[in-house]
Short mmCIF file of C-alpha atoms in Angstrom, two decimals:
data_model
loop_
_atom_site.label_atom_id
_atom_site.label_comp_id
_atom_site.label_asym_id
_atom_site.label_seq_id
_atom_site.Cartn_x
_atom_site.Cartn_y
_atom_site.Cartn_z
CA MET J 20 -0.59 -0.04 0.42
CA THR J 21 1.41 3.15 -1.09
CA ALA J 22 2.18 6.10 2.18
CA ASN J 23 0.16 8.46 2.33
CA LYS J 24 2.08 11.86 0.55
CA SER J 25 2.03 13.96 4.19
CA SER J 26 3.60 11.66 6.16
CA SER J 27 6.74 11.53 4.52
CA LEU J 28 6.54 15.92 5.38
CA PRO J 29 9.15 16.96 7.85
CA LEU J 30 7.81 18.12 10.71
CA LEU J 31 8.84 21.59 13.08
CA GLU J 32 9.45 21.20 16.31
CA LEU J 33 7.14 23.15 18.80
CA ASP J 34 10.57 24.44 20.32
CA THR J 35 11.55 25.77 17.43
CA LEU J 36 8.82 27.59 16.43
CA ARG J 37 8.57 29.23 19.95
CA THR J 38 12.18 30.76 19.26
CA VAL J 39 10.88 31.94 15.40
CA VAL J 40 8.47 33.40 17.62
CA ALA J 41 10.93 34.96 19.45
CA ILE J 42 12.64 36.42 17.28
CA ALA J 43 10.02 37.95 15.42
CA GLU J 44 9.37 39.55 18.43
CA THR J 45 12.41 41.40 20.15
CA GLY J 46 14.00 42.13 16.52
CA ASN J 47 17.07 40.38 18.16
CA PHE J 48 18.61 37.46 17.81
CA SER J 49 20.60 37.15 21.19
CA ALA J 50 17.26 38.44 22.91
CA ALA J 51 14.83 35.90 21.26
CA ALA J 52 17.52 33.88 22.57
CA GLU J 53 16.96 35.08 26.85
CA VAL J 54 12.74 34.20 25.80
CA VAL J 55 13.86 30.72 24.88
CA PHE J 56 16.45 29.53 27.02
CA ARG J 57 19.03 29.11 24.41
CA THR J 58 22.17 30.62 23.38
CA PRO J 59 22.51 32.86 20.17
CA SER J 60 25.11 30.71 18.56
CA ALA J 61 21.54 27.77 19.65
CA VAL J 62 18.57 30.25 18.14
CA SER J 63 21.14 30.78 14.96
CA MET J 64 22.20 26.85 14.68
CA GLN J 65 17.59 26.04 14.75
CA ILE J 66 16.81 28.96 12.50
CA LYS J 67 19.51 27.06 10.25
CA LYS J 68 18.20 23.44 10.46
CA ALA J 69 13.63 26.19 10.13
CA GLU J 70 15.14 27.03 6.71
CA SER J 71 17.14 24.29 5.26
CA LEU J 72 13.78 22.16 5.76
CA LEU J 73 11.87 24.61 4.54
CA GLY J 74 14.01 25.30 1.51
CA ARG J 75 13.98 29.12 2.19
CA PRO J 76 14.86 32.20 4.30
CA LEU J 77 12.73 32.89 6.94
CA PHE J 78 14.65 36.49 8.88
CA LYS J 79 16.52 38.47 6.96
CA ARG J 80 20.33 40.45 9.28
CA ASP J 81 21.88 43.31 9.73
CA SER J 82 24.42 44.82 11.19
CA ARG J 83 21.51 46.59 13.70
CA SER J 84 17.87 44.42 13.68
CA VAL J 85 16.41 40.91 12.19
CA VAL J 86 12.55 41.10 10.27
CA ALA J 87 10.89 38.53 8.92
CA THR J 88 10.81 37.52 5.29
CA PRO J 89 7.84 37.29 4.09
CA GLU J 90 7.74 33.38 3.92
CA GLY J 91 8.79 34.08 7.75
CA GLU J 92 6.17 36.07 9.01
CA ARG J 93 4.05 33.12 7.03
CA LEU J 94 5.83 30.91 8.91
CA VAL J 95 5.73 33.07 12.91
CA GLN J 96 1.17 33.24 12.40
CA HIS J 97 1.47 29.25 11.75
CA GLY J 98 3.31 29.83 14.67
CA LYS J 99 1.67 31.34 17.40
CA ARG J 100 -1.61 29.18 16.70
CA MET J 101 0.76 25.87 17.15
CA LEU J 102 2.08 27.04 20.76
CA ALA J 103 -1.30 27.79 21.84
CA LEU J 104 -2.68 24.79 20.49
CA ASN J 105 -0.33 23.54 22.82
CA ARG J 106 -0.76 25.09 25.86
CA GLU J 107 -4.55 24.03 25.40
CA VAL J 108 -3.52 20.57 24.73
CA MET J 109 -1.11 20.75 27.62
CA ALA J 110 -3.86 22.80 29.98
CA THR J 111 -6.37 19.71 28.72
CA PHE J 112 -4.58 16.63 29.97
CA ILE J 113 -1.80 18.49 32.99
CA SER J 114 -4.85 19.72 34.57
CA PRO J 115 -3.89 23.44 36.45
CA ASP J 116 -3.81 24.35 40.30
CA VAL J 117 -5.94 27.62 39.74
CA VAL J 118 -9.40 27.96 37.22
CA GLY J 119 -11.36 30.79 36.85
CA VAL J 120 -11.73 34.95 35.81
CA VAL J 121 -9.80 37.34 37.70
CA ARG J 122 -11.45 41.36 37.04
CA LEU J 123 -9.16 43.07 36.77
CA GLY J 124 -8.54 47.18 36.84
CA ALA J 125 -6.62 49.33 35.06
CA PRO J 126 -5.48 52.68 34.55
CA ASP J 127 -5.09 53.91 31.70
CA ASP J 128 -1.66 54.52 30.89
CA MET J 129 -1.00 51.05 31.81
CA ILE J 130 -3.00 49.31 29.20
CA GLU J 131 -0.96 51.47 26.75
CA HIS J 132 2.98 50.36 27.42
CA ILE J 133 2.46 47.37 30.84
CA LEU J 134 0.21 45.51 30.57
CA PRO J 135 -0.42 43.88 26.98
CA ASP J 136 3.10 42.16 28.23
CA LEU J 137 2.45 41.27 31.85
CA LEU J 138 -0.93 39.71 30.60
CA CYS J 139 0.48 37.35 28.03
CA ARG J 140 3.39 36.27 29.97
CA PHE J 141 0.62 35.20 32.47
CA ALA J 142 -1.96 33.64 30.63
CA HIS J 143 1.06 31.65 29.43
CA SER J 144 1.60 30.35 32.78
CA HIS J 145 -1.58 30.55 34.57
CA ALA J 146 -3.67 28.88 31.50
CA GLY J 147 -6.88 28.03 33.21
CA ILE J 148 -7.17 31.61 34.22
CA THR J 149 -9.29 34.00 32.30
CA VAL J 150 -8.52 37.90 33.36
CA ASP J 151 -11.37 40.98 32.24
CA VAL J 152 -9.56 43.96 32.29
CA VAL J 153 -11.94 47.27 33.44
CA VAL J 154 -9.58 51.12 32.44
CA ASP J 155 -10.65 53.78 34.69
CA SER J 156 -9.92 56.36 36.99
CA SER J 157 -8.54 54.64 39.83
CA ALA J 158 -10.76 56.58 42.27
CA LYS J 159 -13.84 54.88 41.24
CA LEU J 160 -11.24 51.57 40.54
CA ARG J 161 -10.49 51.85 43.96
CA GLU J 162 -14.37 52.20 44.03
CA LYS J 163 -14.82 48.86 41.71
CA VAL J 164 -12.56 47.16 44.16
CA LEU J 165 -14.74 47.95 48.07
CA GLY J 166 -17.91 47.48 46.52
CA GLY J 167 -16.96 43.77 44.78
CA GLU J 168 -16.56 44.71 41.41
CA LEU J 169 -13.39 44.26 40.74
CA ASP J 170 -10.72 41.23 42.61
CA LEU J 171 -8.23 43.69 42.53
CA ALA J 172 -6.10 47.34 40.43
CA MET J 173 -3.49 49.15 39.35
CA VAL J 174 -4.05 52.55 41.02
CA THR J 175 -1.60 55.56 40.86
CA CYS J 176 -0.43 57.64 43.40
CA ALA J 177 1.11 61.04 43.10
CA PRO J 178 4.42 62.38 44.02
CA GLU J 179 4.23 64.06 47.58
CA THR J 180 0.99 61.83 48.56
CA PRO J 181 1.12 59.29 51.08
CA PRO J 182 -0.02 55.84 49.75
CA GLN J 183 -3.23 55.05 51.21
CA SER J 184 -2.99 51.65 54.08
CA ASP J 185 -4.32 48.90 51.69
CA MET J 186 -2.45 49.86 48.89
CA GLU J 187 0.22 48.33 48.51
CA ILE J 188 3.49 49.60 45.84
CA LEU J 189 3.83 48.21 43.10
CA PHE J 190 6.54 50.21 41.32
CA GLU J 191 7.99 54.13 41.68
CA GLU J 192 8.46 56.26 38.96
CA PRO J 193 9.47 59.71 37.80
CA LEU J 194 7.31 61.87 36.71
CA THR J 195 7.14 65.08 34.36
CA TRP J 196 6.32 67.75 32.46
CA ALA J 197 6.31 66.36 28.41
CA GLY J 198 6.98 68.51 25.38
CA MET J 199 7.07 68.11 21.90
CA ARG J 200 10.82 67.68 21.02
CA HIS J 201 11.91 70.99 19.56
CA GLY J 202 8.40 72.80 20.49
CA ILE J 203 7.88 75.98 21.54
CA ALA J 204 4.01 75.95 23.77
CA HIS J 205 6.17 75.46 26.98
CA GLU J 206 7.94 79.44 25.82
CA GLN J 207 4.38 80.43 26.17
CA ASN J 208 2.68 82.68 28.89
CA PRO J 209 -0.14 81.54 30.51
CA LEU J 210 1.65 78.01 29.91
CA PRO J 211 -1.01 76.13 27.68
CA ILE J 212 -1.27 72.23 29.65
CA SER J 213 -3.34 69.18 28.77
CA VAL J 214 -4.07 67.45 31.85
CA TRP J 215 -7.86 65.39 33.31
CA GLU J 216 -10.75 66.20 36.10
CA GLU J 217 -9.74 67.10 39.21
CA GLY J 218 -8.78 64.07 41.17
CA CYS J 219 -5.64 62.63 38.38
CA SER J 220 -2.93 62.13 40.31
CA TRP J 221 -0.92 63.48 37.75
CA ARG J 222 -2.99 66.86 36.92
CA ASN J 223 -2.28 67.66 41.19
CA ALA J 224 1.04 67.11 40.57
CA GLY J 225 1.80 69.24 37.20
CA ILE J 226 -0.52 71.55 38.81
CA LYS J 227 0.59 72.44 42.33
CA SER J 228 4.75 72.46 41.06
CA LEU J 229 3.55 75.67 38.68
CA ALA J 230 1.21 77.05 42.08
CA ASP J 231 4.31 76.79 43.52
CA CYS J 232 6.19 78.18 41.22
CA LYS J 233 3.19 80.82 40.49
CA ARG J 234 3.94 80.24 36.84
CA ASP J 235 0.55 81.08 35.65
CA TYR J 236 -1.30 78.44 32.99
CA ARG J 237 -4.18 77.37 31.08
CA ILE J 238 -6.31 74.01 30.70
CA ALA J 239 -5.39 73.79 26.58
CA LEU J 240 -6.71 70.50 26.31
CA MET J 241 -8.99 67.85 29.09
CA SER J 242 -8.65 64.44 27.73
CA ALA J 243 -9.36 60.96 30.53
CA HIS J 244 -6.54 59.13 28.24
CA ILE J 245 -2.22 59.22 27.77
CA ALA J 246 -3.05 59.15 23.93
CA GLY J 247 -5.05 62.67 24.35
CA GLN J 248 -2.07 64.33 25.79
CA ARG J 249 0.25 63.19 23.30
CA ALA J 250 -1.73 64.29 20.75
CA ALA J 251 -1.77 67.93 22.46
CA ILE J 252 1.93 67.37 22.81
CA LEU J 253 3.11 66.43 19.67
CA ALA J 254 0.38 69.43 17.74
CA ASP J 255 3.03 71.38 20.18
CA LEU J 256 -0.48 72.90 21.52
CA ALA J 257 0.89 72.03 24.99
CA VAL J 258 2.73 70.63 27.63
CA ALA J 259 1.64 67.92 29.61
CA PRO J 260 2.62 65.82 33.10
CA ILE J 261 2.85 62.55 32.04
CA PRO J 262 5.49 59.93 33.02
CA VAL J 263 9.22 59.48 31.84
CA SER J 264 7.99 56.37 29.75
CA ALA J 265 5.81 58.41 27.98
CA CYS J 266 7.87 60.48 26.80
CA VAL J 267 9.53 58.67 23.28
CA ASN J 268 8.87 58.89 19.47
CA GLY J 269 9.41 62.77 19.36
CA ILE J 270 7.77 63.50 23.40
CA VAL J 271 10.95 65.18 24.85
CA ALA J 272 10.73 64.92 29.36
CA LEU J 273 11.37 69.28 29.98
CA GLY J 274 12.64 70.81 33.51
CA PRO J 275 14.25 73.95 34.56
CA GLN J 276 16.40 74.05 31.60
CA GLN J 277 12.70 75.56 29.49
CA GLY J 278 11.73 76.46 33.01
CA LEU J 279 9.43 73.99 34.39
CA PRO J 280 9.48 72.51 37.86
CA THR J 281 10.14 69.36 38.59
CA LEU J 282 8.23 66.51 39.64
CA GLY J 283 8.24 63.10 42.19
CA ASN J 284 7.69 60.15 41.26
CA TYR J 285 4.58 59.09 40.74
CA VAL J 286 3.49 55.81 42.87
CA LEU J 287 2.19 52.65 41.27
CA GLY J 288 -0.11 50.39 43.69
CA MET J 289 -2.76 47.58 43.34
CA ILE J 290 -5.30 47.24 45.89
CA ILE J 291 -6.94 43.95 46.46
CA SER J 292 -10.34 42.65 47.59
CA ASP J 293 -11.45 40.97 50.85
CA ARG J 294 -12.79 38.32 49.30
CA ILE J 295 -9.87 37.16 46.94
CA SER J 296 -9.89 33.77 45.48
CA LYS J 297 -7.01 31.61 44.05
CA PRO J 298 -7.20 32.92 41.19
CA ALA J 299 -6.60 37.18 41.67
CA GLU J 300 -4.16 35.75 44.41
CA ALA J 301 -2.33 33.45 41.93
CA ALA J 302 -2.49 37.85 39.35
CA ALA J 303 -1.51 40.10 42.51
CA ASP J 304 1.24 37.65 43.05
CA HIS J 305 2.29 37.98 39.28
CA LEU J 306 2.61 41.61 39.02
CA ARG J 307 3.92 41.87 42.15
CA ALA J 308 6.90 38.98 40.59
CA CYS J 309 6.96 41.26 37.36
CA PHE J 310 7.74 44.66 38.60
CA ALA J 311 10.26 43.74 41.20
CA ALA J 312 12.02 42.45 37.93
CA GLN J 313 11.65 44.82 36.05
CA GLN J 314 11.51 47.87 39.20
CA PRO J 315 14.78 50.65 37.84
CA PRO J 316 17.41 50.96 40.12
CA ALA J 317 17.66 54.88 41.64
CA SER J 318 19.75 56.24 40.09
CA SER J 319 17.50 55.53 36.67
CA LEU J 320 14.58 57.21 38.84
CA ALA J 321 16.70 60.68 38.97
CA GLY J 322 17.77 60.21 36.01
CA GLY J 323 13.97 60.01 34.67
CA ASN J 324 15.22 56.35 32.56
CA ALA J 325 12.26 54.79 30.81
CA MET J 326 10.87 51.53 32.99
CA PRO J 327 12.47 48.52 31.06
CA ILE J 328 9.42 46.52 30.07
#
């Protein structure tokens, strides 16, 4: 009997697919090697073997970056599906210790540049737990936790404001006045600023700093979302008090050299429901571990460097 042609096709190992996906996501062989716990030379050998098996290049390499070829992009898409299916299969046969749903609250800026990576890592390590996220102001998130609508929430606290007793500190980062690179909004008088409504920790810190140095200002734009602050800054319509880690892509930190006061460190904390479930406890532990691993040294905070998430 003639064997089915498909049965004679070579097999790509999941470990190789994991490496291919890691390279595509990091854009670097060395960074991918850290993700998959291999040496850079071992990663290179895996890719060479895969390219030989498929008969086509998967990545374009130069001195600065690694970019997937069209064939490589297709393999990355298939690889992500197969890795997800593998996690689903393993979760079926190896019962996870904890299963359930976690209701997590987060402020807007966490959604933009920190939370996606944290949730992705949590999904990989806790396949049996589903996380439902609510985005809102810190004050409203606190109310939702106290009212039993959320299991836990990340909230912010303004500089020089003592954290409330029920808040566990996860991370500290400097706030800074931010403006458009080569912009002139900071030279105007009164100073045009972009903030949110009263109760916002960034607004409170910014306005207090201006009052302390007796700098006149006007509120040129109000937005509940950091994307709105970015838009005002990049249009050179206003400056805004935002975290230093948000000063990227044409947005720069401003300070005394530009006639603006310095702002202190704001605090990111976590509040947890009194009736916390085991899945929520697992999520809280994950947040603690991730932020502890990424906490920059004090010298970095003083220098206004971005958080390396």
